[in-house]
Amino acid sequence: MSKVLVIAEHNGAALNPSTAKCVACAKQVEGAEIDVVVFAASASAVAAEAAQISGVGRVLTVEREENDPAIAALLAPQIAALASSYSHVFGPSTAFGKDVMPRVAALLGVNQISDIMSVEGPQRFKRPIYAGNAIVTVEAPADSVVVATVRTASYPAADGGNSATIENTNIDAELPTHTRFIEVQTGQSDRPDLQAAAKVVSGGRALGSEEKFALIYKLADKLGAAIGSSRAAVDAGYVPPETQVGQTGQIIAPDLYIAIGISGAIQHITGIKDAGTIVAINKDEEAPIFEVSDIGLVGDLFSIVPELTDALD
Amino acid sequence: MEKILVGLKRVVDYNVRVQVKSDGSGVETDGVKMSINPFDEIALEEALRIKERGEASEVIVLSIGTADSQQQLRTGLAMGADRAILVQTDESADPLTAARIFKAIIERENVDLVILGKQAIDDDNSQTGQMLAAVWGRPQATFASAVSFDGNTARVTREVDIGLETIEIDLPAVITVDLRLNEPRYVKLPDIMKAKKKPLDQIPFADLGVEAAPRTKEIKFEPPESRQRGIMVEDVAGLVTALKDKGLV
Ligand SMILES: Cc1cc2nc3c(=O)[nH]c(=O)nc-3n(C[C@H](O)[C@H](O)[C@H](O)COP(=O)(O)OP(=O)(O)OC[C@H]3O[C@@H](n4cnc5c(N)ncnc54)[C@H](O)[C@@H]3O)c2cc1C
Ligand SMILES: Cc1cc2nc3c(=O)[nH]c(=O)nc-3n(C[C@H](O)[C@H](O)[C@H](O)COP(=O)(O)OP(=O)(O)OC[C@H]3O[C@@H](n4cnc5c(N)ncnc54)[C@H](O)[C@@H]3O)c2cc1C
């Protein structure tokens, strides 16, 4: 019998959609019982949200002051302590999950399966390597716990409508003091979150400056879209790093992705392979981005983008 | 601090579009250009800058792999590392075994700080640094985009999904680096000549007394599902029509 423990990602107040995606992946493990665990200072609001995800049997809460905000070095020993009653421990392949899950795996003496795209058996999974240029089927050793991150772009969030039981648990793990949270700076914006957005408008090096990136913001606001970017745009300082899409940025799967002045390097494409519709606007008809685009338009973005923004009234 | 240890992994160059072998047994690496994992160049650059600011006295580069990895270690020495260690294995180590090897070297060398890449661009695992921090029982600061020191503590800014997070960690510790931390220096010809004289120790894996972790089996490789090239439109009106047809606007 498989028992999957999903580590909830949240900000203290609300659950991150990545959690319901991990549950969707856990549901692919045949006959699995699924628990979600919430580590927080006060977990009730987040736990109530997690209890609604279909497929979840129980929500466990572990309330400790040290769990707010989450620090990998403090969470890992608590997760490892819980893991003994589970066959699988899943977290999202977000910055949060990538930080904490390998630490858990090492404490349990196993390698991690990174970025599960599909479950082929209780110990067998598919995952992308080489910037998504190859897919490998891997098998974790028999009889050992599977610690994994779930490639969130491969899974739609599991539905709501459930009412799982919520249980408070105590964990006696001693927590280190060698790591201290100082602050987090977020690019305060009312725009949709890049991971969760149905539409994303993304700009590349061609924008040329932070000021001119306003063109991208205007179009995105018209569409109710999140902002994305290429590495070149981030490196040049036009947009903050958390907007970077690609192998080493965010991997996303919106219904609509509009790439503007982005050439389509493999490292970028791997971040959008699962998008519904890809639109590319580029002045070079040979740009590789067109090879993966559903709709392409060749031309100067500085005239096309304002025209498109106006046309969407 | 005294010593900084940096990981240099030999990987397929980031410009190579990797092909899956037709029998699904692996990816084609014969005759393919190999390089230092780009994140590891950033890790080494950071270590060198820390040393150049007078905040550390020695930078050691470590690679785990076959004798071929000497090439990447020599490049690291040419960039400015003081010495290199190659832990010889038949093939690249899995992340947990690599973490245990790093720990064994840390104990031999009394290392104060380890800087690794946030991920290797071949397997994209992003595990080794976090695992090393766990087996060493020390702090981890992953995905670093700024690092500074004050005595025995480091302040690290991390690139996370919602923005930039800053944490403080006590040394010794593990830092894994993101793209924005710095721009690695270019190697100059005289440095390549000088690097030939710098020490490069080779240690067979078996001599380290490290237990190999249970390995994840690689069953089968396949190419990804490819996206089909779609339509080209002539102008903005055509684009709007195409989007409307798909119900996207
Ligand atoms: C280790 C590593 C990791 C990386 N990770 C990522 C990653 O996660 N994400 C990522 O995006 N990249 C990543 N890269 C970088 C990647 O290889 C490319 O360099 C980058 O994506 C290029 O960004 P770009 O398309 O904006 O710029 P460019 O390649 O310079 O393309 C600009 C495009 O704009 C077009 N253009 C110019 N002017 C106009 C105009 N007026 N109107 C319309 N079109 C115009 C040009 O024709 C061109 O196609 C990584 C690289 C490395 C080495
Ligand atoms: C032919 C071949 C067959 C393989 N077969 C298997 C297999 O069956 N099962 C299996 O589990 N693995 C196998 N591996 C190993 C696997 O491909 C990865 O190399 C390994 O999982 C490490 O993951 P990563 O490189 O993505 O590490 P990441 O965790 O992404 O690396 C992060 C950082 O850790 C450091 N680092 C990691 N590895 C090294 C290193 N070797 N030397 C120096 N620094 C390093 C670097 O600083 C790097 O930037 C095989 C490798 C080869 C070449």
XYZ file of C-alpha atoms and ligand atoms in Angstrom:
668
model
C 0.000 0.000 0.000
C 1.344 3.383 -0.957
C 1.026 6.313 1.433
C 1.995 9.719 0.068
C 2.845 12.712 2.227
C 2.556 16.037 0.381
C 4.369 19.030 1.877
C 2.091 22.085 1.650
C 3.580 25.289 0.277
C 2.017 28.456 1.688
C 2.822 31.981 2.865
C 1.335 31.671 6.334
C -2.085 32.844 5.189
C -2.951 31.035 1.972
C -2.077 27.785 0.263
C 0.035 27.946 -2.899
C -1.604 26.282 -5.954
C 1.508 24.084 -6.222
C 0.116 21.948 -3.386
C -3.008 20.884 -5.306
C -0.733 20.038 -8.253
C 1.388 17.773 -6.058
C -1.813 16.081 -4.897
C -2.779 15.539 -8.553
C 0.567 13.782 -9.059
C 0.142 11.770 -5.838
C -3.222 10.546 -7.149
C -1.342 8.872 -10.027
C 0.363 6.571 -7.513
C -1.998 3.615 -7.664
C -4.214 3.136 -4.617
C -2.322 5.743 -2.638
C -3.597 7.256 0.598
C -2.686 10.935 0.511
C -1.947 13.190 3.498
C -0.963 16.844 3.288
C 1.169 18.369 6.034
C 1.163 22.084 6.880
C 4.115 23.469 8.839
C 3.276 26.907 10.232
C 3.135 29.036 13.358
C -0.617 28.903 13.122
C -1.895 26.533 10.486
C -5.697 26.637 10.602
C -6.444 28.838 7.565
C -4.009 26.995 5.310
C -5.092 23.590 6.615
C -8.746 24.399 5.920
C -7.814 25.152 2.307
C -5.775 21.956 1.980
C -8.658 19.893 3.367
C -10.738 20.873 0.343
C -8.400 19.303 -2.220
C -9.955 16.166 -3.673
C -8.049 12.987 -2.957
C -6.632 14.169 0.361
C -7.365 11.808 3.267
C -5.949 13.814 6.156
C -4.345 17.182 6.687
C -1.681 17.198 9.386
C -0.676 20.446 11.015
C 2.620 21.042 12.782
C 2.495 24.362 14.609
C 5.743 25.888 15.852
C 6.896 29.486 15.952
C 10.074 28.461 14.112
C 7.987 27.359 11.116
C 7.094 30.933 10.174
C 8.535 31.729 7.739
C 9.649 28.375 6.352
C 13.403 27.682 6.385
C 14.623 24.499 4.715
C 17.164 23.612 7.391
C 14.421 23.757 10.049
C 11.657 22.059 8.078
C 13.755 19.161 6.809
C 14.271 17.375 10.153
C 10.555 17.692 10.932
C 9.576 16.262 7.543
C 12.130 13.476 7.909
C 10.662 12.586 11.308
C 7.179 12.237 9.789
C 8.402 10.312 6.742
C 8.786 6.952 8.481
C 5.076 6.180 8.087
C 5.008 6.983 4.363
C 6.145 5.316 1.142
C 6.401 8.651 -0.732
C 7.119 12.252 0.255
C 6.267 14.828 -2.425
C 6.912 18.561 -2.641
C 6.555 21.009 -5.542
C 9.425 21.829 -7.911
C 9.151 25.479 -6.916
C 11.946 27.409 -5.187
C 10.433 26.265 -1.864
C 10.338 22.573 -2.775
C 13.703 22.564 -4.537
C 15.283 24.046 -1.435
C 13.830 21.736 1.197
C 13.179 18.342 -0.454
C 16.790 17.321 -1.256
C 17.660 18.103 2.363
C 14.890 15.731 3.463
C 16.063 13.048 1.029
C 19.633 13.236 2.305
C 18.480 12.956 5.925
C 16.610 9.797 4.895
C 19.643 8.438 3.022
C 18.099 8.427 -0.459
C 18.515 10.343 -3.693
C 15.639 12.550 -4.713
C 13.572 12.110 -7.868
C 13.503 15.673 -9.246
C 10.654 17.092 -11.366
C 8.218 14.181 -11.808
C 6.275 14.597 -15.076
C 4.351 11.340 -14.806
C 4.036 8.375 -12.486
C 4.708 5.038 -14.232
C 4.598 2.837 -11.144
C 5.053 3.172 -7.378
C 8.837 3.535 -7.779
C 8.922 4.515 -11.477
C 8.660 8.048 -12.853
C 9.365 10.157 -15.918
C 11.439 13.337 -15.592
C 13.048 15.824 -17.970
C 16.824 16.216 -18.292
C 19.092 18.365 -20.473
C 16.747 21.357 -20.424
C 13.866 19.112 -21.472
C 15.690 17.776 -24.549
C 15.328 14.259 -23.212
C 12.861 12.483 -20.953
C 14.200 9.730 -18.747
C 12.222 7.004 -17.005
C 13.823 6.394 -13.625
C 13.242 3.845 -10.917
C 13.900 4.475 -7.244
C 15.402 1.524 -5.337
C 12.779 -0.992 -4.140
C 11.786 -0.811 -0.472
C 13.106 2.675 0.067
C 11.061 5.809 0.616
C 10.596 7.921 -2.525
C 11.379 11.597 -1.938
C 10.436 13.648 -4.975
C 9.599 17.044 -6.371
C 6.654 17.328 -8.733
C 7.052 19.334 -11.937
C 4.035 21.556 -11.310
C 3.670 22.516 -15.003
C 2.871 18.863 -15.781
C -0.189 18.733 -13.523
C -3.436 20.664 -13.392
C -4.419 21.360 -9.779
C -6.588 18.632 -8.199
C -10.218 19.794 -7.783
C -11.689 21.178 -4.589
C -14.888 20.109 -2.850
C -13.330 17.703 -0.356
C -13.484 17.916 3.427
C -10.554 15.924 4.747
C -10.006 15.624 8.483
C -7.477 17.972 10.066
C -5.207 16.649 12.814
C -2.647 18.484 14.858
C 0.674 16.673 15.352
C 3.687 17.342 17.526
C 7.193 16.633 16.334
C 10.017 16.602 18.842
C 12.812 17.237 16.362
C 15.494 19.581 17.651
C 15.820 22.507 15.276
C 19.068 24.273 14.384
C 19.596 27.996 15.011
C 22.378 28.401 12.422
C 20.013 29.790 9.769
C 17.962 32.959 10.291
C 15.368 34.617 8.109
C 15.970 38.348 7.583
C 13.492 39.600 5.005
C 11.768 38.978 1.711
C 11.308 41.619 -0.958
C 8.495 40.967 -3.375
C 7.876 42.860 -6.572
C 4.593 44.226 -5.131
C 2.131 43.991 -7.969
C -1.559 43.337 -8.470
C -0.829 41.275 -11.540
C -1.532 37.537 -11.537
C 1.115 35.182 -10.246
C 3.330 33.781 -13.018
C 2.903 30.155 -11.905
C -0.867 30.327 -11.604
C -1.771 32.671 -14.464
C -3.854 31.480 -17.418
C -2.157 34.051 -19.653
C 1.436 35.251 -19.681
C 3.003 38.055 -21.721
C 6.770 37.740 -21.853
C 9.424 40.163 -23.088
C 13.015 39.630 -24.130
C 16.242 41.488 -24.735
C 14.685 43.294 -27.701
C 12.709 45.581 -25.354
C 15.977 47.425 -24.759
C 15.241 49.111 -21.426
C 13.216 49.009 -18.232
C 11.168 51.971 -19.491
C 10.260 50.307 -22.751
C 9.174 47.190 -20.898
C 6.076 49.267 -20.071
C 4.771 48.093 -23.455
C 4.689 44.558 -22.093
C 2.950 45.638 -18.868
C 0.248 47.479 -20.833
C -0.532 44.484 -23.012
C -0.473 42.154 -20.009
C -2.889 44.378 -18.102
C -5.261 44.434 -21.057
C -5.267 40.630 -21.090
C -5.215 40.139 -17.320
C -1.908 38.331 -17.859
C 1.156 37.742 -15.710
C 4.588 39.088 -16.734
C 7.314 36.759 -17.963
C 10.782 37.392 -19.372
C 13.895 35.842 -20.832
C 17.168 35.584 -18.966
C 18.656 38.261 -21.195
C 15.926 40.713 -20.137
C 16.508 39.934 -16.459
C 20.303 40.117 -16.741
C 19.962 43.518 -18.387
C 17.872 44.705 -15.450
C 14.636 45.372 -17.367
C 12.577 43.134 -15.068
C 13.019 41.378 -11.704
C 14.508 37.838 -11.601
C 11.317 36.104 -10.461
C 9.841 36.776 -13.915
C 12.437 34.644 -15.718
C 10.929 31.735 -17.614
C 13.017 28.711 -18.559
C 15.323 25.903 -17.526
C 16.768 27.917 -14.689
C 13.788 30.163 -14.072
C 10.139 29.245 -13.807
C 8.580 26.366 -15.725
C 5.010 27.337 -16.574
C 1.955 26.005 -18.401
C -0.465 28.875 -19.106
C -3.287 28.597 -21.670
C -1.741 31.484 -23.606
C 1.929 32.526 -23.757
C 2.948 35.534 -25.829
C 6.711 35.791 -26.435
C 7.757 39.239 -27.580
C 11.291 39.938 -28.809
C 12.485 36.579 -27.487
C 14.642 34.447 -29.806
C 13.633 31.048 -28.400
C 16.841 29.580 -26.926
C 16.411 25.967 -25.727
C 16.797 27.157 -22.140
C 13.799 29.436 -22.630
C 11.622 26.992 -24.598
C 11.899 24.330 -21.923
C 9.979 26.644 -19.605
C 6.937 26.895 -21.905
C 6.664 23.467 -23.544
C 3.396 22.771 -21.765
C 1.713 26.061 -22.643
C -1.647 25.763 -24.437
C -1.054 28.292 -27.205
C 2.277 30.002 -27.876
C 2.271 33.283 -29.795
C 5.560 34.751 -30.993
C 6.237 38.288 -32.151
C 9.737 38.727 -33.554
C 11.282 40.765 -36.339
C 13.453 37.871 -37.502
C 11.450 35.295 -39.428
C 14.209 32.746 -38.806
C 13.997 33.074 -35.006
C 13.782 29.605 -33.400
C 10.797 30.691 -31.302
C 8.636 30.322 -34.431
C 9.422 26.581 -34.570
C 7.409 26.027 -31.411
C 4.784 28.738 -31.872
C 1.134 28.125 -32.690
C 0.728 31.647 -34.026
C 3.631 33.721 -35.338
C 3.836 37.339 -36.437
C 6.996 38.754 -38.020
C 7.593 42.441 -37.418
C 8.793 45.240 -35.168
C 7.451 44.810 -31.654
C 7.537 48.575 -31.052
C 4.737 49.037 -33.581
C 2.973 45.674 -33.180
C 2.580 45.626 -29.417
C 0.882 49.055 -29.053
C -1.347 48.221 -32.003
C -2.286 44.882 -30.464
C -2.970 46.486 -27.091
C -5.329 48.986 -28.740
C -7.005 46.295 -30.829
C -7.997 44.398 -27.709
C -10.322 47.127 -26.451
C 37.855 32.316 6.700
C 40.535 29.972 5.464
C 39.371 27.635 2.743
C 36.611 27.722 0.167
C 35.714 24.548 -1.735
C 34.018 24.871 -5.130
C 32.396 22.080 -7.173
C 33.241 21.928 -10.885
C 31.105 19.455 -12.764
C 31.940 18.448 -16.331
C 28.762 18.659 -18.412
C 27.659 18.799 -22.035
C 28.109 22.408 -23.159
C 24.948 24.490 -22.863
C 25.002 25.283 -26.592
C 24.681 21.621 -27.585
C 21.205 20.394 -28.445
C 21.341 16.966 -26.896
C 19.958 14.008 -28.897
C 18.520 10.825 -27.432
C 20.162 7.642 -28.818
C 17.833 5.752 -31.142
C 17.808 2.669 -28.881
C 16.736 4.767 -25.874
C 19.790 3.741 -23.836
C 21.013 7.262 -23.159
C 21.859 10.534 -24.839
C 24.517 11.006 -27.486
C 27.647 12.378 -25.814
C 30.334 11.040 -28.191
C 32.299 13.886 -29.711
C 30.087 16.458 -28.016
C 31.659 19.597 -26.563
C 32.060 19.379 -22.785
C 32.402 22.336 -20.424
C 32.282 23.360 -16.804
C 28.685 23.516 -15.621
C 27.908 27.251 -16.147
C 26.647 27.648 -12.573
C 29.942 26.274 -11.294
C 31.855 28.967 -13.150
C 29.756 31.493 -11.265
C 30.470 29.627 -8.013
C 34.212 29.742 -8.690
C 34.114 33.412 -9.680
C 32.425 34.230 -6.370
C 35.015 32.252 -4.403
C 37.831 34.059 -6.211
C 36.276 37.456 -5.474
C 35.945 36.566 -1.783
C 39.612 35.616 -1.739
C 40.623 38.755 -3.642
C 38.781 40.875 -1.064
C 41.035 39.244 1.531
C 38.165 37.354 3.169
C 39.559 33.884 2.426
C 43.028 32.496 1.857
C 42.598 29.497 -0.430
C 40.207 28.321 -3.147
C 40.081 24.597 -3.922
C 38.137 23.159 -6.852
C 36.719 19.632 -6.723
C 35.361 17.492 -9.513
C 33.913 14.026 -9.212
C 34.085 11.936 -12.362
C 36.419 10.259 -14.821
C 39.944 11.439 -15.684
C 38.365 13.612 -18.408
C 37.250 16.061 -15.703
C 40.892 17.138 -15.317
C 40.234 19.398 -18.284
C 37.563 21.332 -16.369
C 39.740 21.435 -13.248
C 42.618 22.919 -15.287
C 40.250 25.591 -16.551
C 39.284 26.287 -12.946
C 42.946 26.599 -11.999
C 43.464 28.970 -14.924
C 40.581 31.095 -13.680
C 42.499 31.428 -10.419
C 41.797 28.501 -8.091
C 44.841 27.551 -5.974
C 44.575 23.801 -6.327
C 42.335 21.060 -7.618
C 41.100 17.670 -6.480
C 39.677 14.988 -8.738
C 37.763 12.200 -7.052
C 37.855 9.461 -9.653
C 34.716 7.491 -10.377
C 33.704 5.437 -13.425
C 30.852 7.766 -14.174
C 29.357 10.860 -12.621
C 28.221 10.292 -9.048
C 24.539 10.490 -8.064
C 23.754 13.603 -5.968
C 23.764 11.937 -2.534
C 27.020 10.119 -3.209
C 28.473 13.374 -4.540
C 27.342 15.108 -1.334
C 29.043 12.427 0.777
C 32.234 12.799 -1.269
C 32.185 16.564 -0.743
C 31.791 15.980 2.984
C 34.771 13.606 3.045
C 36.920 16.240 1.330
C 35.625 18.955 3.673
C 36.783 16.895 6.641
C 40.216 16.302 5.130
C 40.689 19.928 4.266
C 38.866 21.750 7.077
C 36.755 23.806 4.723
C 34.823 26.893 5.932
C 32.607 27.485 2.945
C 31.400 25.359 0.030
C 30.047 27.027 -3.092
C 28.213 24.918 -5.675
C 25.962 25.554 -8.657
C 22.250 25.641 -7.994
C 21.877 22.899 -10.591
C 23.930 21.001 -13.114
C 22.523 21.667 -16.578
C 22.760 18.030 -17.683
C 20.644 16.249 -15.105
C 18.990 19.423 -13.782
C 18.663 17.711 -10.394
C 19.385 20.669 -8.125
C 20.106 18.423 -5.156
C 23.790 18.177 -4.358
C 24.246 21.382 -2.319
C 21.160 20.834 -0.189
C 22.163 17.214 0.411
C 25.669 18.200 1.395
C 24.281 20.716 3.906
C 22.092 17.947 5.368
C 24.806 15.290 5.712
C 27.202 17.922 7.087
C 24.536 19.279 9.484
C 25.262 22.839 8.372
C 23.245 25.750 6.865
C 22.314 25.961 3.206
C 21.693 29.132 1.240
C 20.425 28.063 -2.166
C 19.897 30.081 -5.382
C 22.119 32.943 -4.191
C 22.155 36.243 -6.066
C 24.177 38.243 -3.494
C 26.583 37.135 -0.763
C 28.411 39.112 1.929
C 30.270 38.226 5.113
C 30.513 39.629 8.594
C 32.964 37.621 10.656
C 31.562 34.153 11.030
C 28.200 34.812 9.435
C 27.147 35.231 5.833
C 24.205 37.191 4.530
C 22.759 35.682 1.384
C 20.063 37.012 -0.919
C 18.189 34.189 -2.619
C 16.142 34.220 -5.818
C 12.782 32.719 -4.847
C 9.487 32.580 -6.751
C 8.004 35.655 -5.092
C 11.095 37.853 -5.222
C 14.302 38.087 -3.217
C 14.712 36.508 0.203
C 17.585 37.365 2.525
C 18.824 34.948 5.176
C 21.739 34.920 7.572
C 23.782 31.765 8.086
C 26.610 30.760 10.390
C 29.774 29.362 8.828
C 30.731 26.739 7.904
C 27.965 26.500 5.329
C 26.943 25.603 1.795
C 25.907 28.205 -0.762
C 24.461 27.338 -4.178
C 24.578 30.071 -6.782
C 22.093 31.488 -9.259
C 22.803 33.219 -12.564
C 22.740 36.794 -11.331
C 25.443 36.485 -8.674
C 28.282 37.608 -10.943
C 29.740 37.367 -14.420
C 32.649 34.902 -14.528
C 36.002 36.185 -15.792
C 37.583 35.032 -19.029
C 40.661 32.886 -18.862
C 43.791 34.441 -20.384
C 46.489 32.478 -22.161
C 49.291 33.096 -19.614
C 46.940 31.857 -16.890
C 46.470 28.599 -18.779
C 50.242 28.132 -18.807
C 50.498 28.941 -15.098
C 47.643 26.566 -14.296
C 49.671 23.642 -15.643
C 51.997 24.003 -12.670
C 49.311 24.188 -10.015
C 48.652 21.026 -7.965
C 45.918 18.621 -9.097
C 45.422 15.701 -6.698
C 43.701 12.566 -7.861
C 41.943 10.410 -5.312
C 40.259 7.143 -6.305
C 36.711 7.007 -4.931
C 37.497 3.727 -3.134
C 40.213 5.436 -1.062
C 37.802 7.905 0.505
C 35.855 5.388 2.561
C 32.575 6.869 1.399
C 29.517 4.627 1.133
C 27.770 5.004 -2.230
C 24.074 5.851 -1.950
C 21.396 3.572 -3.433
C 21.237 4.624 -7.060
C 18.198 5.702 -8.976
C 18.031 3.380 -12.002
C 17.775 5.010 -15.403
C 15.425 2.729 -17.344
C 14.841 4.421 -20.674
C 15.498 7.699 -22.495
C 13.162 9.236 -25.047
C 12.896 12.505 -26.910
C 10.276 14.939 -25.606
C 6.966 15.322 -27.395
C 7.649 18.058 -29.866
C 5.380 20.993 -30.474
C 4.179 21.464 -34.036
C 4.967 24.643 -35.873
C 1.678 26.521 -36.229
C 0.474 29.290 -38.525
C 1.994 32.656 -39.439
C -0.286 35.685 -39.540
C 0.309 38.797 -41.621
C -0.622 41.562 -39.216
C -2.180 42.494 -35.898
C -5.708 42.028 -37.264
C -4.793 38.482 -38.282
C -3.348 37.814 -34.838
C -6.457 39.073 -33.075
C -8.656 36.906 -35.315
C -6.517 33.832 -34.639
C -6.680 34.463 -30.884
C -10.451 34.950 -31.034
C -10.845 31.704 -33.022
C -9.135 29.889 -30.161
C -11.300 31.682 -27.595
C -8.224 33.227 -25.959
C -9.316 36.885 -26.079
C 23.150 28.001 -17.782
C 22.198 28.816 -18.584
C 20.884 28.895 -18.174
C 19.975 29.662 -18.871
N 18.681 29.718 -18.428
C 17.782 30.460 -19.107
C 16.418 30.537 -18.677
O 16.003 29.927 -17.688
N 15.566 31.320 -19.387
C 15.972 32.023 -20.509
O 15.126 32.729 -21.102
N 17.241 31.955 -20.927
C 18.154 31.209 -20.250
N 19.453 31.190 -20.682
C 19.869 32.130 -21.741
C 19.502 31.696 -23.155
O 20.516 30.839 -23.641
C 19.399 32.940 -24.077
O 20.622 33.630 -24.041
C 18.280 33.901 -23.689
O 17.061 33.201 -23.522
C 18.130 34.962 -24.767
O 17.156 35.905 -24.384
P 16.342 36.719 -25.515
O 15.610 35.757 -26.356
O 15.558 37.751 -24.799
O 17.493 37.465 -26.277
P 18.097 37.267 -27.749
O 18.502 35.867 -27.965
O 19.073 38.342 -27.937
O 16.846 37.509 -28.685
C 16.249 38.739 -28.908
C 15.232 38.540 -30.010
O 14.505 39.735 -30.210
C 14.313 39.937 -31.620
N 14.144 41.379 -31.833
C 15.091 42.352 -31.739
N 14.536 43.556 -31.954
C 13.218 43.358 -32.196
C 12.127 44.215 -32.480
N 12.262 45.530 -32.550
N 10.893 43.653 -32.671
C 10.726 42.297 -32.607
N 11.741 41.452 -32.339
C 12.967 41.966 -32.116
C 15.541 39.356 -32.258
O 15.243 38.964 -33.606
C 15.842 38.170 -31.364
O 15.215 36.978 -31.838
C 20.384 30.388 -20.014
C 21.695 30.281 -20.438
C 22.603 29.510 -19.751
C 24.002 29.425 -20.223
C 27.129 7.800 -18.006
C 26.421 8.227 -16.752
C 25.470 7.360 -16.182
C 24.793 7.748 -15.015
N 23.893 6.894 -14.480
C 23.250 7.242 -13.346
C 22.291 6.348 -12.761
O 22.009 5.267 -13.263
N 21.699 6.746 -11.598
C 21.995 7.944 -11.005
O 21.425 8.254 -9.946
N 22.879 8.813 -11.541
C 23.513 8.481 -12.681
N 24.429 9.339 -13.219
C 24.692 10.619 -12.530
C 23.708 11.671 -12.980
O 23.720 11.825 -14.364
C 24.035 13.064 -12.402
O 25.326 13.416 -12.753
C 23.901 13.090 -10.938
O 22.594 12.678 -10.626
C 24.179 14.475 -10.341
O 23.064 15.314 -10.576
P 23.258 16.761 -11.129
O 24.510 16.768 -11.887
O 22.012 17.166 -11.806
O 23.508 17.545 -9.751
P 22.982 18.888 -9.175
O 22.523 18.571 -7.816
O 22.061 19.577 -10.122
O 24.358 19.690 -9.097
C 24.476 20.855 -8.326
C 25.914 21.225 -8.124
O 26.585 20.224 -7.383
C 27.956 20.148 -7.771
N 28.233 18.828 -8.334
C 27.333 17.863 -8.637
N 27.963 16.798 -9.153
C 29.273 17.096 -9.189
C 30.428 16.435 -9.643
N 30.371 15.210 -10.164
N 31.634 17.041 -9.517
C 31.725 18.287 -9.002
N 30.665 18.979 -8.569
C 29.458 18.401 -8.660
C 28.158 21.211 -8.816
O 28.602 22.386 -8.170
C 26.749 21.409 -9.378
O 26.563 22.691 -9.926
C 25.088 8.999 -14.394
C 26.022 9.850 -14.976
C 26.689 9.480 -16.137
C 27.691 10.415 -16.723
